[in-house]
XYZ file of C-alpha atoms in Angstrom:
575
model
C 105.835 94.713 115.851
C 107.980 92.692 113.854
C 109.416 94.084 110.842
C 108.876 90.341 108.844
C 105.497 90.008 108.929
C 102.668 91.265 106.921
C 100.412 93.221 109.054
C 97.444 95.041 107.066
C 96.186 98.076 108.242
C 92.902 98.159 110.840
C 90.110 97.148 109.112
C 91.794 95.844 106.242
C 90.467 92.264 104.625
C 91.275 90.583 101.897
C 87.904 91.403 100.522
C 89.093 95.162 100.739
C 92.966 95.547 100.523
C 93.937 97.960 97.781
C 95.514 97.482 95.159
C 98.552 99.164 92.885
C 95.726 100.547 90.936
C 94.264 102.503 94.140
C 96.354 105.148 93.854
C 94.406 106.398 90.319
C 91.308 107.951 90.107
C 89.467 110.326 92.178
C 91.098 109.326 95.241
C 94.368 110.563 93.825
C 93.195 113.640 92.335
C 91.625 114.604 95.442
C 94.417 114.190 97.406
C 96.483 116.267 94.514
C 94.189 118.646 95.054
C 94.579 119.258 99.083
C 97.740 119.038 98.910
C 97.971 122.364 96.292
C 95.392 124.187 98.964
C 97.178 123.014 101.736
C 100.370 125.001 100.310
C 98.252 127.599 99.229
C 97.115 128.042 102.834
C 100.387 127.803 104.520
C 101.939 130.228 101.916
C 99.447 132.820 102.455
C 100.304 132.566 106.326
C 103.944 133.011 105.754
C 103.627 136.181 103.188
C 100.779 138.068 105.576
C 103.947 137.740 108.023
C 106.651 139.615 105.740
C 104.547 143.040 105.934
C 103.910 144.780 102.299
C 103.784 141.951 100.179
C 99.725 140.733 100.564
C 97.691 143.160 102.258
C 95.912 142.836 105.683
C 92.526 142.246 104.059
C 93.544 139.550 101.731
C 90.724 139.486 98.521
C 88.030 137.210 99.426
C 88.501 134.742 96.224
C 91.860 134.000 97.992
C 91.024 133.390 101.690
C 87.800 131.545 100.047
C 90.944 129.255 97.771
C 93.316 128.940 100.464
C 90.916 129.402 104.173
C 93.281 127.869 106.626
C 94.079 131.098 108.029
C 95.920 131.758 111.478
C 96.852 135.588 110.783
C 94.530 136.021 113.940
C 96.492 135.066 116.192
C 100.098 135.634 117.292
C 102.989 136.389 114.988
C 104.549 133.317 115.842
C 102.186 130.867 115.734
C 101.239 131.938 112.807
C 104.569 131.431 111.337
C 104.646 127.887 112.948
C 100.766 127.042 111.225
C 102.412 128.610 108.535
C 105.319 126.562 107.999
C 103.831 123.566 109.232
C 100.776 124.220 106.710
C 103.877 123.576 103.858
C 105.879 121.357 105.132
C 102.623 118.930 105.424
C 101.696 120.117 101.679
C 105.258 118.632 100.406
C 104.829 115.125 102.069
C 101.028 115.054 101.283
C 102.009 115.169 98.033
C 104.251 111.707 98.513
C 101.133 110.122 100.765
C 102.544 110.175 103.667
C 100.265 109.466 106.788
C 102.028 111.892 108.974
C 101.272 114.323 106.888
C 97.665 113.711 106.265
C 96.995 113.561 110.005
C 99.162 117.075 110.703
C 96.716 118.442 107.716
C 93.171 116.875 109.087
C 94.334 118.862 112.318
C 95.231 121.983 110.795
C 91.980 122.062 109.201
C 90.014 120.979 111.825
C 91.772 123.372 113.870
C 90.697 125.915 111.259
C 87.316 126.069 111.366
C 86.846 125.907 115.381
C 89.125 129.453 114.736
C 86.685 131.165 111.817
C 84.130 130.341 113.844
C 85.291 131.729 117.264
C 86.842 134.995 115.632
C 83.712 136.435 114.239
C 81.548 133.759 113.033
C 83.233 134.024 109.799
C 80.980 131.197 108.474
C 82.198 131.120 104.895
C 85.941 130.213 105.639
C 84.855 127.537 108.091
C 82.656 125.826 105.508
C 85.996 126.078 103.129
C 88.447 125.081 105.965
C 85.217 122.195 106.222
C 85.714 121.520 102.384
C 89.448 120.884 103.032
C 89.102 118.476 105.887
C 86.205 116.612 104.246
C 88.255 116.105 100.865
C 91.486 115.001 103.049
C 88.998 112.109 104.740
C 87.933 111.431 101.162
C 91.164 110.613 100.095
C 92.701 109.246 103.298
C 93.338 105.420 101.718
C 95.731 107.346 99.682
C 98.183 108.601 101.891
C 99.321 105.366 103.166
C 103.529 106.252 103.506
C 104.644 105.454 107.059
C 107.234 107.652 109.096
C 109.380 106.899 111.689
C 108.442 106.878 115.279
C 109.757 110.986 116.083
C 112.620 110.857 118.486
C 112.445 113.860 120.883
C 116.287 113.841 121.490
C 117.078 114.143 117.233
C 114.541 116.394 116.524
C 115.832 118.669 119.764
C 119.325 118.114 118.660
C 118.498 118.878 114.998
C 116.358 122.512 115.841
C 119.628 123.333 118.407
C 121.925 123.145 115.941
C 119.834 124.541 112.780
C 118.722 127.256 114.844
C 122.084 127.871 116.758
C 123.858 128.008 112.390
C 120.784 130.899 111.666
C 120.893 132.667 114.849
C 125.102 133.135 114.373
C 124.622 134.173 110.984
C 122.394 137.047 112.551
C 124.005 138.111 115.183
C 127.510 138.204 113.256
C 125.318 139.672 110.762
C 123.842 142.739 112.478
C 127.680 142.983 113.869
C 128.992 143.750 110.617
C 126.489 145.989 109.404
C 126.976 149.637 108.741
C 125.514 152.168 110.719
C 123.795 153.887 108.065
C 121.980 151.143 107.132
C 119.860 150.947 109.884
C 120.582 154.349 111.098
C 122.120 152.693 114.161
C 125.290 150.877 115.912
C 124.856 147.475 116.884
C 126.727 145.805 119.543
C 126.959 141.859 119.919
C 124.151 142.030 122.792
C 121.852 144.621 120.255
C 122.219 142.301 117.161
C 121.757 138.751 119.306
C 118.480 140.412 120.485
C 117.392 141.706 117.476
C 118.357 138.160 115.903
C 115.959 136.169 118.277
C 113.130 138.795 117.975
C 113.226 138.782 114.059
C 113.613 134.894 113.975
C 110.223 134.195 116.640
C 108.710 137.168 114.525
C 108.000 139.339 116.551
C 109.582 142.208 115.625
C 110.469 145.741 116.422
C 108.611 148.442 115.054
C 112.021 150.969 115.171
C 113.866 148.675 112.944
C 113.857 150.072 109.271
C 116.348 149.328 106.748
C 117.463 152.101 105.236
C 119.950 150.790 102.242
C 119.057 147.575 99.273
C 121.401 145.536 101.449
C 119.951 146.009 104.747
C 117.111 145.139 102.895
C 118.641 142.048 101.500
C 119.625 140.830 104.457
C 116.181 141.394 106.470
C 114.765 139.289 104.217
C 117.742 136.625 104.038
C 117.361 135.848 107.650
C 113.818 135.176 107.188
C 114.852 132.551 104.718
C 117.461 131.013 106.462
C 115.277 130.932 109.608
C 112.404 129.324 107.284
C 115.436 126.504 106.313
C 116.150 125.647 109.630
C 112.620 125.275 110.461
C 111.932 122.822 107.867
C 115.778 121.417 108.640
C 114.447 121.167 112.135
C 110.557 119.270 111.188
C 112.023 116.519 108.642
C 112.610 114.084 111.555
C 108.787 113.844 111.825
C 108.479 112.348 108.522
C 111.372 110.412 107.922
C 110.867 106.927 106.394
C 110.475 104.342 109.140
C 113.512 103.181 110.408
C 114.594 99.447 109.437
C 115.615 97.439 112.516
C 116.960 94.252 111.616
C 116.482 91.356 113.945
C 117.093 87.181 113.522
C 114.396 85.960 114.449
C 114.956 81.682 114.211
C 111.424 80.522 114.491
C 110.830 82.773 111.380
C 113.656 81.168 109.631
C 112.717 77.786 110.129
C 109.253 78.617 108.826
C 110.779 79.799 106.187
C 112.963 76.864 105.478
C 110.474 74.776 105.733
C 108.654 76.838 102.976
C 111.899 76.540 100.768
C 111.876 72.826 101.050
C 108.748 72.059 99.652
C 108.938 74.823 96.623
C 112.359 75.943 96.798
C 113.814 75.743 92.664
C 117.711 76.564 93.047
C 120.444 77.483 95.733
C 119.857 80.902 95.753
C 116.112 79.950 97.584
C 118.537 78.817 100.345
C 120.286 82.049 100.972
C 116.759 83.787 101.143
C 116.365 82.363 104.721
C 119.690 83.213 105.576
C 120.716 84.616 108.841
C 121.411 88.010 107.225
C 118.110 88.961 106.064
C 114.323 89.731 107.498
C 111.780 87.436 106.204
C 108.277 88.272 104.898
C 105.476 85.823 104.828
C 102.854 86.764 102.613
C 99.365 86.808 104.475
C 98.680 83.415 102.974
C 101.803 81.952 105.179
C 102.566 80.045 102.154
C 105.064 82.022 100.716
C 108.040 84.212 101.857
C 111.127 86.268 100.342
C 114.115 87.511 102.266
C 115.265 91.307 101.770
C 117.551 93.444 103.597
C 117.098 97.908 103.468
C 119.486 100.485 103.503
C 118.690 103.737 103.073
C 115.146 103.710 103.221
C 115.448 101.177 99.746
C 114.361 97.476 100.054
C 116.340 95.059 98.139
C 114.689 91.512 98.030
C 116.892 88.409 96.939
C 115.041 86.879 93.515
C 111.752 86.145 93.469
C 109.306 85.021 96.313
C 109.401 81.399 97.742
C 105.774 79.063 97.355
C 103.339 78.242 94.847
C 103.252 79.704 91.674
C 99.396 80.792 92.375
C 100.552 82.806 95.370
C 103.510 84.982 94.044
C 102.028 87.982 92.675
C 100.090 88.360 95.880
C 103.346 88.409 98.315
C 104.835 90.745 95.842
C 101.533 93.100 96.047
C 102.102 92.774 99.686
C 105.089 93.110 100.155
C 105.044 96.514 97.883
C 102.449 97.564 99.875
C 104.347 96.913 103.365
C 107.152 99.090 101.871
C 105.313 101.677 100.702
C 103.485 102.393 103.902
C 106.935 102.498 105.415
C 108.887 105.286 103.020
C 110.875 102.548 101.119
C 111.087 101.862 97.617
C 111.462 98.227 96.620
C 113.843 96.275 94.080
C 114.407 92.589 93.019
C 117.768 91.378 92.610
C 118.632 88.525 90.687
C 114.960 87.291 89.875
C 114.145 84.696 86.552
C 112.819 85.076 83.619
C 109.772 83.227 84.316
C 108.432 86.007 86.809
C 109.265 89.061 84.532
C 105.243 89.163 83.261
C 104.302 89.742 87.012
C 106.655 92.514 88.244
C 105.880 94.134 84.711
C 102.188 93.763 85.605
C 102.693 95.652 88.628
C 104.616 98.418 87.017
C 108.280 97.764 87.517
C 110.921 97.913 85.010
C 113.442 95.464 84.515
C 117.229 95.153 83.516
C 119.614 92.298 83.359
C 122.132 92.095 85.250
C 123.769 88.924 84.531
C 123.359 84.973 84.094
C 123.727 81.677 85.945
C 126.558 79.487 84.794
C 124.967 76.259 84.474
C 126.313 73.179 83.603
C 125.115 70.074 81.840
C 126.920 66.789 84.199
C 125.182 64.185 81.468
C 127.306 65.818 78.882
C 130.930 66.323 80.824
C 133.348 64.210 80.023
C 137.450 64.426 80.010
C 137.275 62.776 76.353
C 137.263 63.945 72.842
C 138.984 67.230 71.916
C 136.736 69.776 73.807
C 138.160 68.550 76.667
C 141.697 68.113 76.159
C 143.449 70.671 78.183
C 140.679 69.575 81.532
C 142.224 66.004 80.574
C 145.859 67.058 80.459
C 145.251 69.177 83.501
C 143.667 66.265 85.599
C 146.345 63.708 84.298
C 149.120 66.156 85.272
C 147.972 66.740 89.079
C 147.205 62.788 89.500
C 150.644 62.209 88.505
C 151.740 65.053 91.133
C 149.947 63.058 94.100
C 147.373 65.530 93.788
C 143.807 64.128 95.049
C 140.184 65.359 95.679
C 138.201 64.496 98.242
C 134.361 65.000 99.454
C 133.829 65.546 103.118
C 129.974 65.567 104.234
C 129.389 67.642 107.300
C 130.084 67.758 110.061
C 133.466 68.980 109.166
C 136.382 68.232 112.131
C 137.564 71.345 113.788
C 141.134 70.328 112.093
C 139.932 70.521 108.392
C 137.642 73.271 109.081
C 141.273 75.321 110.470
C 142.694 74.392 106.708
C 139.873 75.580 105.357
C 140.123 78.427 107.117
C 144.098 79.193 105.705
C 143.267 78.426 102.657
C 140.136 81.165 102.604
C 142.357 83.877 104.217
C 144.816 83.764 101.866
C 142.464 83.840 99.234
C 140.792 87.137 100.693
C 144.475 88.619 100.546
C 144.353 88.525 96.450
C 143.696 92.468 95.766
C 140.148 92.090 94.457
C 138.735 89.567 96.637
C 136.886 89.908 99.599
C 133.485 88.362 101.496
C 130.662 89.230 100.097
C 126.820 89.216 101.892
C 123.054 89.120 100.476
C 123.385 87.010 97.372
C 126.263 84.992 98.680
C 127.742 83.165 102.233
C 130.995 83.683 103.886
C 133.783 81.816 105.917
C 131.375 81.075 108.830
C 132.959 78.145 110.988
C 129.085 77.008 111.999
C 128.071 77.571 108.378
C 130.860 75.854 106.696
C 130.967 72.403 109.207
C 127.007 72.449 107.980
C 128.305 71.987 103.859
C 129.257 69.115 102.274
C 132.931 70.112 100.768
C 135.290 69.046 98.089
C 138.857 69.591 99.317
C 142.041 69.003 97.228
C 144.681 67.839 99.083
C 148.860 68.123 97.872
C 150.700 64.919 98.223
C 152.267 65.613 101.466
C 148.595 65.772 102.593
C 147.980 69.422 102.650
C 144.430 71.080 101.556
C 145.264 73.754 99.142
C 141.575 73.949 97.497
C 138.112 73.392 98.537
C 134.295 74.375 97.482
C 131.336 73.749 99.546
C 127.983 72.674 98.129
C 124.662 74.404 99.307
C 121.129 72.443 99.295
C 119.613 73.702 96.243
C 116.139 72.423 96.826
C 116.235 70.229 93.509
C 117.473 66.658 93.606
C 119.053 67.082 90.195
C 120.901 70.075 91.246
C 124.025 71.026 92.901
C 125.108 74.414 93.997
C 128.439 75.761 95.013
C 128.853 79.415 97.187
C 132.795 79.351 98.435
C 135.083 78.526 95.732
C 138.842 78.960 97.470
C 142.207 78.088 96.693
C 146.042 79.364 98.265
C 147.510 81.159 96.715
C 150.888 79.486 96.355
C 149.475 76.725 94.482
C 150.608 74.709 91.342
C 148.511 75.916 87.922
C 145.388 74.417 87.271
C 144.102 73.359 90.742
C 140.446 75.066 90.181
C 140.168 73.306 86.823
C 141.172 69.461 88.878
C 138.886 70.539 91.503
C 135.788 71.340 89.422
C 136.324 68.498 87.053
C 136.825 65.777 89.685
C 133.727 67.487 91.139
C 131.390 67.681 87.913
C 132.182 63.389 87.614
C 131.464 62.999 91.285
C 128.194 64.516 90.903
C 127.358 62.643 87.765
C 128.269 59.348 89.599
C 125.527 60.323 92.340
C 122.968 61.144 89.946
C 122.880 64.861 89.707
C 121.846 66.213 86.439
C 123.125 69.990 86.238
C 125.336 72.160 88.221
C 125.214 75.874 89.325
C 128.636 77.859 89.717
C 126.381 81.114 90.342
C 125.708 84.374 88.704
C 128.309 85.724 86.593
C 127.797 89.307 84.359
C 126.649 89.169 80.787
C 126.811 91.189 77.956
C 124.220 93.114 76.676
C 124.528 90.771 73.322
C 123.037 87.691 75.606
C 119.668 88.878 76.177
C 117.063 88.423 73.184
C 114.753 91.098 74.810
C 114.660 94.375 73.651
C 116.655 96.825 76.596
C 115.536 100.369 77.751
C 116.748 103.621 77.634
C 118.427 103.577 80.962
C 119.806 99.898 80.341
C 121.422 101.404 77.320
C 122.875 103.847 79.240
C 124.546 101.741 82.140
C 125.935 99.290 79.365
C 127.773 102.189 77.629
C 129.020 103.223 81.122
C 130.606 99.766 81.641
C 131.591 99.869 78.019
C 133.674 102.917 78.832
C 135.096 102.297 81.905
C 135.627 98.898 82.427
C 138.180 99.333 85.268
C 134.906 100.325 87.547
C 133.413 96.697 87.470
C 135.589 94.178 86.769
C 133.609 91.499 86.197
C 135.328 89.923 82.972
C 137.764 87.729 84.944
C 134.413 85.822 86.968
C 132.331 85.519 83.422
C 135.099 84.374 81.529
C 136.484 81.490 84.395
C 132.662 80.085 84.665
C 132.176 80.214 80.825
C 134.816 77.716 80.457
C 132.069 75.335 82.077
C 128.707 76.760 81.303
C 126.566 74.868 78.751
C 123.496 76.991 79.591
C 123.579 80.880 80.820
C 119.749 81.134 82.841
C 119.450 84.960 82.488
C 119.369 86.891 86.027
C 117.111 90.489 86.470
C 116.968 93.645 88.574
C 113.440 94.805 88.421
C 112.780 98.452 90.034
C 110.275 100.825 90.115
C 111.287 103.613 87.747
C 114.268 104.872 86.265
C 115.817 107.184 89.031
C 115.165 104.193 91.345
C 118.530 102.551 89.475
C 121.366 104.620 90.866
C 119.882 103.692 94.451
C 119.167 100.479 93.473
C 122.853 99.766 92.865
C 123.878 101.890 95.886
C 122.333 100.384 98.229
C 123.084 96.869 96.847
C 126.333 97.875 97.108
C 126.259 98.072 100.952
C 124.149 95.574 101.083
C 126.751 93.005 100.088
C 129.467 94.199 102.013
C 127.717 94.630 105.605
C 129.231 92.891 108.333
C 128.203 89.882 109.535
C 126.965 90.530 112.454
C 123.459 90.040 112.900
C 121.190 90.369 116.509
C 118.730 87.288 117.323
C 115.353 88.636 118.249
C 113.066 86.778 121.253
């Protein structure tokens, strides 16, 4: 299956796919509800194991409340039904589909054994009641899982039960004769390790002080950890597997051609992201995971009529996969629909945008651009633009010129929101190179297609770093009257952070919070040195938004951003 596509569930239609709201109402509570009896039931397994604690003949209201019962059978399945019993509870309560079908056994599994150990009619119709109200709610528990690999979860249970069983043994080893009344040996307390772990016991074993005591019961617990330890790998969240795929980029180019808005739509088809299409085919968005969190690059790509249904679906996609989903770097314009759908939003910076009717070198505003330009034409200093393809021997400037750059503590290549130094990439962009008077290229910038034939858009902005003062500023204004010449209206130098001042909205709590953090400790972001070099140009700041699903969504939000953007490039082309 591939990971880029919307695929609805079996039987799902546009007529019937669910919506955000699906997961209110009495589907929800019902599914609340199993889970809480589910837990019941497994905990009532696991206490008629530790001996004293419940008695045999549990009182009827509570095998009636909690009937999935296995304390019929052995000791050690029941400890598995048990645990298993809980450990489906937990992710039932999340919606996970793994769990949900692990339950719909159990309880299936629990009538056939009232019935067959006694006709004990009245716990099957209750283990009946359980299975009926986990079909009731089954659209609910939508959360995929990973495919289970035999080899982790064998690897995983070897070395959480190999941890428990050495902290037995060495256990028993150390113990005192009087508190058991007897003298272990390494073979005695390995043996009695296993048989106490599998549960089943030895009649002869009594503890005789509170710590032998104490440490009866520890084992139980830490052999109850490394279960669970063990059973997580069947419901992690599905594993992202990222693959090129070009047919699915070109679609998706060919979508950003005919809506595409800015130069960020063009990086949203780049090589080092997975597409979606919305089930329309009309629209798509480009997002990358890592860690089981789905960052998408700004806001979907196709008529305005169709975004808020790629968005559902793409939610949706997530969801039934374990991930949780955030926006980075959408516009203001969409902030109604992600709001609608119950995200929260927070801003974390603007694009530097500026006016090319209004530049000019003249008048006072402009003086020290003017002196700067007039200084480097006297040097022999010229620009120059170079549409692609760009000649292997200007591309191996470029190259110097970017690897000295990256040598400037602070800088480095960025991914996601950005391109890098690619040779094919670069030869593709139309550049404007600055060349010393001895014929040298000490600066460049390349332009990206921005989708908007009054718009230009620059990614790599580069310069060595031996260069005279003021080559950026000659560069960008020799640039700026270029443009203007050719009849482009406005130029984008990117997103750049703003202050908390620049947005009229009211913020949130947890906005407030991360501004006082940066307010603080300044040294963490660094970011004043990029907003103050674009402000020099900007005439117009378009504010830029994270949107996320709820507050403790932020901190993994910005992790996995994080590493995100600093990936490596290498990506694998799928068939």
């Amino acid at each position: 299956m591939r990971p880029y596509l919307y695929l609805p569930p079996e039987g799902e239609t546009a007529a019937n796919r669910p919506s955000h709201r699906d997961r209110t109402g009495w589907t929800r509570l019902a599914a609340r509800a199993v889970a809480v009896l589910v837990a019941g039931s497994g905990a009532l397994n696991l206490v008629s194991l530790m001996g004293g604690v419940v008695p045999v003949h549990e009182p009827e209201w509570l095998r009636r409340l909690f009937p999935l019962d296995f304390a019929g059978v052995s000791r050690t399945l029941t400890l598995l039904a048990g645990f298993a019993l809980v450990l489906a509870a937990l992710h039932l309560w999340t919606g996970k589909r793994r769990a949900w079908q692990l339950s719909l056994s159990l309880a299936s599994a629990s009538v056939l054994f009232h019935l067959t150990r006694g006709w004990d009619l009245g716990e099957a119709v209750c283990s009946a009641a359980i299975a009926a109200l986990l079909w009731f709610a089954r659209r609910h528990f939508r959360l995929g899982s990973d495919r289970p690999r035999l080899g982790t979860a064998a690897a995983r249970a070897f070395l959480a039960f190999l941890v428990a069983g050495a902290y037995g043994a060495v256990g028993f080893w150390f113990l005192e004769p009087n508190d058991f009344h007897y003298n272990f040996n390494w073979w005695d307390a390995s043996v009695q390790t296993l048989r106490l772990m599998l549960f089943w016991g030895d009649p002869g074993l009594a503890p005789h002080t509170a710590y032998a005591a104490w440490f009866l019961d520890s084992l139980f617990w830490i052999a109850a950890a490394a279960f669970f330890y063990s059973a997580m790998v069947l419901f992690r969240p599905v594993a992202y597997r990222f693959h090129f795929n070009r047919s699915e980029s070109s679609r998706a180019e060919s979508i950003a051609t005919q809506y595409g808005r800015s130069g960020q739509d063009y990086f949203k088809h780049w090589p080092d992201k997975t597409c979606f299409f919305s089930s329309t085919r009309r629209s798509f968005l480009g997002y990358r995971v890592s860690g089981s969190y789905a960052i998408v690059l700004g806001d979907p790509v196709g008529p305005d009529d169709d975004r808020k249904l790629t968005i559902e679906e793409f939610v949706a996609y997530c969801r039934r996969r374990g991930w949780r989903v955030g926006f980075h770097q959408v516009g203001p314009e969409s902030l109604r629909i992600y709001e609608a759908l119950g995200f929260r939003r927070f801003k974390v910076g603007g694009d530097a945008i500026v006016d090319l009717t209004k530049f000019s070198l003249s008048g006072s505003a402009r003086k020290e651009f003017r002196n700067t330009v007039n200084r480097l034409d006297r040097l022999g200093y010229r620009v120059e633009r170079i549409d692609p393809p760009l000649t292997d021997l200007l591309l191996a400037q470029l190259r110097s010129i970017s690897d000295g750059w990256l040598e400037i503590p602070g800088h480095r290549e960025r991914r996601f929101t950005l391109g890098r130094f690619e040779v094919d990439y670069v030869r593709s962009t139309p550049v404007y190179v600055v060349f010393d008077p001895a014929g040298l290229a000490v600066a460049f910038l390349n332009l990206v297609p921005s989708y908007d034939a009054r718009l230009a858009t620059v990614d790599l902005m580069r310069r060595r770093r031996s260069g005279v003062n003021g080559l950026m500023d000659f560069l960008f204004a020799k640039v700026f009257l270029d443009l203007a010449a050719r009849g482009f209206e406005t130029f984008s130098l990117g997103m750049a952070p703003l202050s908390v001042q620049d947005d009229p909205n009211p913020i949130g709590a947890d906005e407030r919070i991360v501004h006082w953090v940066i307010r603080k400790m300044p040294f963490l972001f660094r970011a004043d040195s990029l907003r103050r070099f674009k402000a020099k140009y900007a005439d117009v700041w378009s504010p830029r938004y994270a949107v996320y699903q709820s507050p403790l969504d932020l901190p993994r939000f910005g992790l996995a951003l994080r590493r995100i953007t600093e990936m490596a490039g290498d990506w694998k082309e799928a068939a």
